[in-house]
GROMACS .gro file of C-alpha atoms in nm:
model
  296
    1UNK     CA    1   7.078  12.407  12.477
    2UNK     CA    2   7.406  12.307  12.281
    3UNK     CA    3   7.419  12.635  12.173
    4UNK     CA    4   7.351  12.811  12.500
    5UNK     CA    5   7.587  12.587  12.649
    6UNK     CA    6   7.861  12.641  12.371
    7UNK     CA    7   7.849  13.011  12.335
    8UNK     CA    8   7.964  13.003  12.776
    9UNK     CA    9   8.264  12.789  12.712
   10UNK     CA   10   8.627  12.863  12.675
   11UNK     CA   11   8.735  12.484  12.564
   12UNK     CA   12   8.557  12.153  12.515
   13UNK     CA   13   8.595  11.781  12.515
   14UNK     CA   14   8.415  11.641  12.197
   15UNK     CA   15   8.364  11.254  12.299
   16UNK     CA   16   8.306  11.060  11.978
   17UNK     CA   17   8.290  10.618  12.034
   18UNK     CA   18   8.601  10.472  11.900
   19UNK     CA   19   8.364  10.193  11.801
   20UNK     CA   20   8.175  10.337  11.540
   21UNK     CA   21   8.365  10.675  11.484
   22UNK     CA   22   8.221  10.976  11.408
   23UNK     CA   23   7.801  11.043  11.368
   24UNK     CA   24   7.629  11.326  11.181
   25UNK     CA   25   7.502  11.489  11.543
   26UNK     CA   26   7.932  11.494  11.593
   27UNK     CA   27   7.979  11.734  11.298
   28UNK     CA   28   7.706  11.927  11.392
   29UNK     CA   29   7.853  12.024  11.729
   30UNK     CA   30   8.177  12.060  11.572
   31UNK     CA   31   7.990  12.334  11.341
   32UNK     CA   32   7.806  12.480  11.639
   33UNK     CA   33   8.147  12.474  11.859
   34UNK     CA   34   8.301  12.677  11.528
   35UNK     CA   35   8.005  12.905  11.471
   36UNK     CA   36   7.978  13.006  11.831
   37UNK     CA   37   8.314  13.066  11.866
   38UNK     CA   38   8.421  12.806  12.109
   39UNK     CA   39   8.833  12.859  12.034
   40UNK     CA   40   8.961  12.520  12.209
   41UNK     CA   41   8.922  12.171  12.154
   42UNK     CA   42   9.034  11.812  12.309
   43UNK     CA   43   8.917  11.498  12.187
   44UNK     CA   44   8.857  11.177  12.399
   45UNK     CA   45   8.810  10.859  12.190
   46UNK     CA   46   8.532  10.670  12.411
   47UNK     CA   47   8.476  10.299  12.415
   48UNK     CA   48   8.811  10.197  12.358
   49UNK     CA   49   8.757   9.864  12.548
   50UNK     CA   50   8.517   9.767  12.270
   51UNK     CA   51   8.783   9.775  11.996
   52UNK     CA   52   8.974   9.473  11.948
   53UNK     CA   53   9.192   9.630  11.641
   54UNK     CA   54   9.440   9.916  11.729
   55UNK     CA   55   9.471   9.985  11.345
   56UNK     CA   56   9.082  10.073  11.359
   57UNK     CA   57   9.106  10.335  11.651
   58UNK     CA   58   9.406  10.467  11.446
   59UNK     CA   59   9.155  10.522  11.125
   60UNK     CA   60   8.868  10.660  11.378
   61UNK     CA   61   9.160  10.910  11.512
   62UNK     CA   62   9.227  11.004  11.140
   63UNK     CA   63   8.884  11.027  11.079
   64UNK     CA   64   8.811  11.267  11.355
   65UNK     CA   65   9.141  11.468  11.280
   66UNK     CA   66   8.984  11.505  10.908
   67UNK     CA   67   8.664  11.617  11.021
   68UNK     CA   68   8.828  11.858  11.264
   69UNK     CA   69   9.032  11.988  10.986
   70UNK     CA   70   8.689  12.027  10.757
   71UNK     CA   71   8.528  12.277  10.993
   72UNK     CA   72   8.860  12.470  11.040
   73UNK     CA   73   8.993  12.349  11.359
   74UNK     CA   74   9.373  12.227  11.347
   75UNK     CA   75   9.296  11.898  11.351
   76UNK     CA   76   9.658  11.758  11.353
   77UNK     CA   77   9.733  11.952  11.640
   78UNK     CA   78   9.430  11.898  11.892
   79UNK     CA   79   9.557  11.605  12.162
   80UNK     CA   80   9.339  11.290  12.099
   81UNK     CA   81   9.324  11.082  12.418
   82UNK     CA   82   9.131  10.715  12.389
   83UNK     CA   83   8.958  10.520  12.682
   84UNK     CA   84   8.635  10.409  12.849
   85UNK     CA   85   8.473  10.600  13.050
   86UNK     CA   86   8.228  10.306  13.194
   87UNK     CA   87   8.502  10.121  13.308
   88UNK     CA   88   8.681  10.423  13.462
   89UNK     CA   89   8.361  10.508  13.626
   90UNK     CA   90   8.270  10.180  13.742
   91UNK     CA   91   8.649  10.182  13.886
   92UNK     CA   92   8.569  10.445  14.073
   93UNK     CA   93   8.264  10.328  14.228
   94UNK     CA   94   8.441  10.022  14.381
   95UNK     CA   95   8.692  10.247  14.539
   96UNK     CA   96   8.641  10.609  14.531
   97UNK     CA   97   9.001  10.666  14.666
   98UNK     CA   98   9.147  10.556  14.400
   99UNK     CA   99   9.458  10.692  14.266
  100UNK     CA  100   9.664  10.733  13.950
  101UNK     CA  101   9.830  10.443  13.879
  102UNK     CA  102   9.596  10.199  14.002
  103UNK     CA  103   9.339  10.158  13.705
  104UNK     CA  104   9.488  10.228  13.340
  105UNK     CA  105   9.120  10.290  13.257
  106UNK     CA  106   9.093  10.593  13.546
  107UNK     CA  107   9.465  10.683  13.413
  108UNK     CA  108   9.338  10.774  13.063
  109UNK     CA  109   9.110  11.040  13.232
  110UNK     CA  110   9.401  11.174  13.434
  111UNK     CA  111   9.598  11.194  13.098
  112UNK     CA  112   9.262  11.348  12.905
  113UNK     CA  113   9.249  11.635  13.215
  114UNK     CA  114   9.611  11.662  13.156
  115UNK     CA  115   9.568  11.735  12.765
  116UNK     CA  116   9.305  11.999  12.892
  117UNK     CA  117   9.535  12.208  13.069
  118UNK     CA  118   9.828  12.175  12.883
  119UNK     CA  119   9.617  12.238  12.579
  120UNK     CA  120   9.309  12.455  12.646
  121UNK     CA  121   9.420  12.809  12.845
  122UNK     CA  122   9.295  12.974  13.121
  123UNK     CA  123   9.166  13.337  12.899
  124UNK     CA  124   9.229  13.657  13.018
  125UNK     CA  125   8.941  13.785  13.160
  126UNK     CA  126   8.758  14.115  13.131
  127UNK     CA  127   8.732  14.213  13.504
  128UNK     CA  128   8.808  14.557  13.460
  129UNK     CA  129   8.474  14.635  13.239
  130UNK     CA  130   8.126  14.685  13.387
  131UNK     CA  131   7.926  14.411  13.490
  132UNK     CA  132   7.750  14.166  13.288
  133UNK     CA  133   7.567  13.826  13.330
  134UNK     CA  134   7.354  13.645  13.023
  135UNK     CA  135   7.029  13.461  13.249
  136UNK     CA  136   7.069  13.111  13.186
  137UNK     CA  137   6.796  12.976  13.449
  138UNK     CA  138   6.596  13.148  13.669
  139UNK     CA  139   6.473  12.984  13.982
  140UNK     CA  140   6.300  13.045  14.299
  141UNK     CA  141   6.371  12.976  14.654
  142UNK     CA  142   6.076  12.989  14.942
  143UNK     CA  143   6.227  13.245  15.187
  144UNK     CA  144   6.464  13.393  15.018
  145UNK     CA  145   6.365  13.506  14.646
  146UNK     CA  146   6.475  13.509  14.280
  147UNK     CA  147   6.777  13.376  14.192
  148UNK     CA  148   6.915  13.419  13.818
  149UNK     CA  149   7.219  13.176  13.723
  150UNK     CA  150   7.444  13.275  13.464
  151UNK     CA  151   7.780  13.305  13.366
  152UNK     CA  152   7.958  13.634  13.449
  153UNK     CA  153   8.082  13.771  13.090
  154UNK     CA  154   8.248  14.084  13.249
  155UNK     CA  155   8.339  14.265  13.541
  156UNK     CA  156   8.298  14.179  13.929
  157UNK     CA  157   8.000  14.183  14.139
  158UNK     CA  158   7.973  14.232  14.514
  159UNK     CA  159   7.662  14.134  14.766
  160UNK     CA  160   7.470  14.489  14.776
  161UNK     CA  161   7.534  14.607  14.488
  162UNK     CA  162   7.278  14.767  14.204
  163UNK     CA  163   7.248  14.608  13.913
  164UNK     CA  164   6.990  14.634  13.632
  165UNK     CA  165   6.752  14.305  13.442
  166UNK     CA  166   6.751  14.417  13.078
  167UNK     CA  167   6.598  14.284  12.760
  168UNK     CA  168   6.256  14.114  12.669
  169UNK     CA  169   6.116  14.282  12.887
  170UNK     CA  170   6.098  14.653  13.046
  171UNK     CA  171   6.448  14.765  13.264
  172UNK     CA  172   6.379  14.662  13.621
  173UNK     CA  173   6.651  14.802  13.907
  174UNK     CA  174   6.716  14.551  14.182
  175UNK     CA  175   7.008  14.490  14.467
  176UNK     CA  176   7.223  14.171  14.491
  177UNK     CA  177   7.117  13.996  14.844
  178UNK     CA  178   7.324  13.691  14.785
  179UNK     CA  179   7.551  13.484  14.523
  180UNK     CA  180   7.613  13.150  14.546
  181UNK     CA  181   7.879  12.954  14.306
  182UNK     CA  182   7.868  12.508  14.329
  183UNK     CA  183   7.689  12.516  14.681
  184UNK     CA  184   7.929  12.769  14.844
  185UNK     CA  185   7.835  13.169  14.949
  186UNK     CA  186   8.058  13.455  14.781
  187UNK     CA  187   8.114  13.823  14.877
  188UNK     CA  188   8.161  13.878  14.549
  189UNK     CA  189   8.215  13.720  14.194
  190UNK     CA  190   8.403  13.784  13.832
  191UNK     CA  191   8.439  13.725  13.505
  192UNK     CA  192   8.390  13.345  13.396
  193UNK     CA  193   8.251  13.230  13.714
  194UNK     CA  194   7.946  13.049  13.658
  195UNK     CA  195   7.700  13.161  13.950
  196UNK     CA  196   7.350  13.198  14.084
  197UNK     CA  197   7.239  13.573  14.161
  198UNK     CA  198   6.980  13.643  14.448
  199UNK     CA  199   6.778  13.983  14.344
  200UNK     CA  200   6.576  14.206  14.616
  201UNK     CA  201   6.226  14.281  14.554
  202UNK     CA  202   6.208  14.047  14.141
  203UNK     CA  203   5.955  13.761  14.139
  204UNK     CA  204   6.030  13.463  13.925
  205UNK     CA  205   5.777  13.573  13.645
  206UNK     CA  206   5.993  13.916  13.603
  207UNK     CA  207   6.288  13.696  13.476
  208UNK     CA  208   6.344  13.492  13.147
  209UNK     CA  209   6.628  13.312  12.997
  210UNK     CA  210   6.842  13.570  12.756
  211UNK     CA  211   6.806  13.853  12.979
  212UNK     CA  212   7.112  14.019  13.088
  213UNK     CA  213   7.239  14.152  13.451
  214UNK     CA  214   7.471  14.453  13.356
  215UNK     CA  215   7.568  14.740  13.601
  216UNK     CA  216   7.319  15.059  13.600
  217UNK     CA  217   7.386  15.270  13.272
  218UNK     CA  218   7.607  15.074  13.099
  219UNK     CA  219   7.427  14.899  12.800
  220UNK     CA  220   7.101  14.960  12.634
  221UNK     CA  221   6.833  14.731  12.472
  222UNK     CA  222   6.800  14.791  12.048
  223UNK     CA  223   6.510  14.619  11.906
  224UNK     CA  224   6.671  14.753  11.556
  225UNK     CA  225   6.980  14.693  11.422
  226UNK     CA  226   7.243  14.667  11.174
  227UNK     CA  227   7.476  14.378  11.050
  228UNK     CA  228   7.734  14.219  10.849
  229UNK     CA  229   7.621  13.828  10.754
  230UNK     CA  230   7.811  13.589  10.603
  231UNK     CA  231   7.498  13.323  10.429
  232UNK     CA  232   7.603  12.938  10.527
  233UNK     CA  233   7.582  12.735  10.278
  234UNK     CA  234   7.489  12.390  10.237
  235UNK     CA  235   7.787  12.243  10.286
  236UNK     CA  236   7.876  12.444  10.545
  237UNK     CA  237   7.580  12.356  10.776
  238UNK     CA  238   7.357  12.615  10.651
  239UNK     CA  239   7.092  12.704  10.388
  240UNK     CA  240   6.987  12.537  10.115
  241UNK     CA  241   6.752  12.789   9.956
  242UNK     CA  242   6.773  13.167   9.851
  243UNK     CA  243   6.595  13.412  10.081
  244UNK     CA  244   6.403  13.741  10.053
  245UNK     CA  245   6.326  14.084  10.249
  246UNK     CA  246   6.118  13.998  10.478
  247UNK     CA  247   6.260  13.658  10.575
  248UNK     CA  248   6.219  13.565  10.935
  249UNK     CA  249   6.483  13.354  11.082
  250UNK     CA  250   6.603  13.276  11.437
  251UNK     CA  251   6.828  13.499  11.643
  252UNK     CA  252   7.047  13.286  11.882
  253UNK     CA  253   7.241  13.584  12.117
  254UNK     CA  254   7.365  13.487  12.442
  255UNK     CA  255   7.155  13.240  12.588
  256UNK     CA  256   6.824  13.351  12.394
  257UNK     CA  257   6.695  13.244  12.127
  258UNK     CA  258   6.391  13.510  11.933
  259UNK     CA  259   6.271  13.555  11.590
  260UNK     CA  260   6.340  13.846  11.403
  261UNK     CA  261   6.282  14.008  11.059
  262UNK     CA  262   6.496  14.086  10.802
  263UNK     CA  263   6.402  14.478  10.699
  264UNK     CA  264   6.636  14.529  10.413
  265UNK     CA  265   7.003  14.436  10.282
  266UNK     CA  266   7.204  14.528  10.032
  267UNK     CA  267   7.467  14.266   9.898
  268UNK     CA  268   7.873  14.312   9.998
  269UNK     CA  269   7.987  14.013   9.785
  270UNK     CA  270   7.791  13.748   9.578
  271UNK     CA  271   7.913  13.417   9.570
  272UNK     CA  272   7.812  13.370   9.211
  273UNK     CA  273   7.762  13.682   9.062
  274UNK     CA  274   7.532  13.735   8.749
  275UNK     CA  275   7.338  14.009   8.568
  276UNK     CA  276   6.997  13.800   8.672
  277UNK     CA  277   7.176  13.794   9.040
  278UNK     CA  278   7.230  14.135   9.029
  279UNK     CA  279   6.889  14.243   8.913
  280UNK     CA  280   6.751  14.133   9.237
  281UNK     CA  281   7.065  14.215   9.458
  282UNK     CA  282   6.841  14.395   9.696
  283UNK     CA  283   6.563  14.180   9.715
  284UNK     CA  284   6.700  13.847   9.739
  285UNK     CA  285   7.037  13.655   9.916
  286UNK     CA  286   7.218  13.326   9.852
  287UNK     CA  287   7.369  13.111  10.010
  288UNK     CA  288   7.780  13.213   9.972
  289UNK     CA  289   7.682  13.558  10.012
  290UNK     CA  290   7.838  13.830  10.249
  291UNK     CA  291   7.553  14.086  10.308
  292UNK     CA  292   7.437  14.412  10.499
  293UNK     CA  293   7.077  14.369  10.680
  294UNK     CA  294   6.889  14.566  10.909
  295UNK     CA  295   6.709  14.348  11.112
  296UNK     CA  296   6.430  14.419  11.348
   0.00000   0.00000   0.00000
């Protein structure tokens, strides 16, 4: 899910406790948020009423700033905003008008959705190119139909329009009968909108998570492919072990996750070249190495 979730976003708050600083599971979505390409990053320092020393949220700040830096974010440059969100919540249950400037604890927030906008752009998006939605969830409504939710990658959609379920599965064609976006009914919907997708004539069972919507004609399943791989290492949140032809690892793409096979590769760059390495170039892969594989 972290990754499903972190491959959609164009920014992210990391939350890490100003109590206790941070925990392995905060490096690891700092790795995933690098791997996945997540390009943004603001940082809100959570359970600040718990810390009785400002000189120890100033070494959790450095702390976070070096572990940012570690996994090649620019950690002196991402805005660091501290608070509680409990007590800003709990604020905000007593009086759900309330304003900026009434609770320093709800003003942090204000100042951390501040940092986001100043800090974390709005991208450019790609409505000019065809269609394309990665299925998410897939749910189904008594009178009305299937409904895939997604977040549009590309391109515009309009109610009535064709559009094509690819991948997993065989093609199916279908019509839009309705979209729907937080609750509220759209004519029509584009790139980065997160939305729910009513299809004519597709029964729940037709429709898994990491298929795609995509306008008629324009893409086409592979089950076979070619790539350039960079091996993780240890260190790096990756392998700790060698690994041959044959190997079968797990292909995250989108919002699916499926198990392929490595067919063959042939080694761009060893990390620690030898004559025993090379022997078995073909056959075997370290982690360091940059490699081609064709995977199927």
């Amino acid at each position: 899910n972290m990754i499903t979730g972190a491959a959609q976003m164009d920014g992210a708050i990391l939350v890490v406790s100003g109590a206790d600083g941070p925990m392995p599971q905060t490096k690891e979505h700092i790795l995933l948020a690098k791997q996945v390409g997540v390009p943004n990053m603001v940082v809100f320092l959570n359970k600040e009423d718990q810390v009785d020393d400002a000189e120890l949220l100033e070494l959790v700040e450095l702390e976070v700033r070096e572990t940012l830096d570690k996994y090649e974010f620019p950690g002196d440059e991402i805005p660091i905003v501290s608070g509680s969100a409990l007590l800003a919540l709990e604020a905000l249950v007593e009086n759900p008008k309330i304003q900026r400037g009434d609770n320093k604890w709800v003003d942090k927030i204000f100042d951390l959705m501040d940092k986001v906008d100043q800090y974390i752009p709005t991208p450019d998006r790609e409505t000019d190119k065809p269609f394309l939605l990665a299925v998410e969830d897939v749910l189904s409504i008594t009178g009305r139909g299937t409904v895939a939710t997604g977040r549009v990658e590309r391109g515009t959609l309009k109610v009535g329009e064709n559009v094509e379920l690819i991948g997993l599965k065989d093609t199916k064609a279908t019509v839009v009968t309705g979209l729907e976006m937080f609750k509220k009914t759209l004519d029509e919907t584009m790139a980065g909108d997160n939305v729910g997708v009513l299809l004519r004539g597709i029964q729940k069972k037709d429709v898994e998570r990491g298929m795609v919507l995509a306008k008629p004609g324009s893409i086409t399943p592979h089950t076979k492919f070619e790539a350039q791989v960079y091996v993780l290492t240890k260190e790096e949140g990756g392998r700790h072990s060698p690994f041959l032809v044959g190997y079968q690892p797990q292909f995250f793409i989108r919002t699916t996750d499926v198990t392929g096979k490595i067919v063959s590769f042939t080694h761009i760059q060893m990390k620690n070249p030898s004559s025993v390495a090379e022997e078995h170039s073909n056959k075997m892969a370290m982690p360091g190495d940059r490699i081609e594989v064709t995977v199927q």
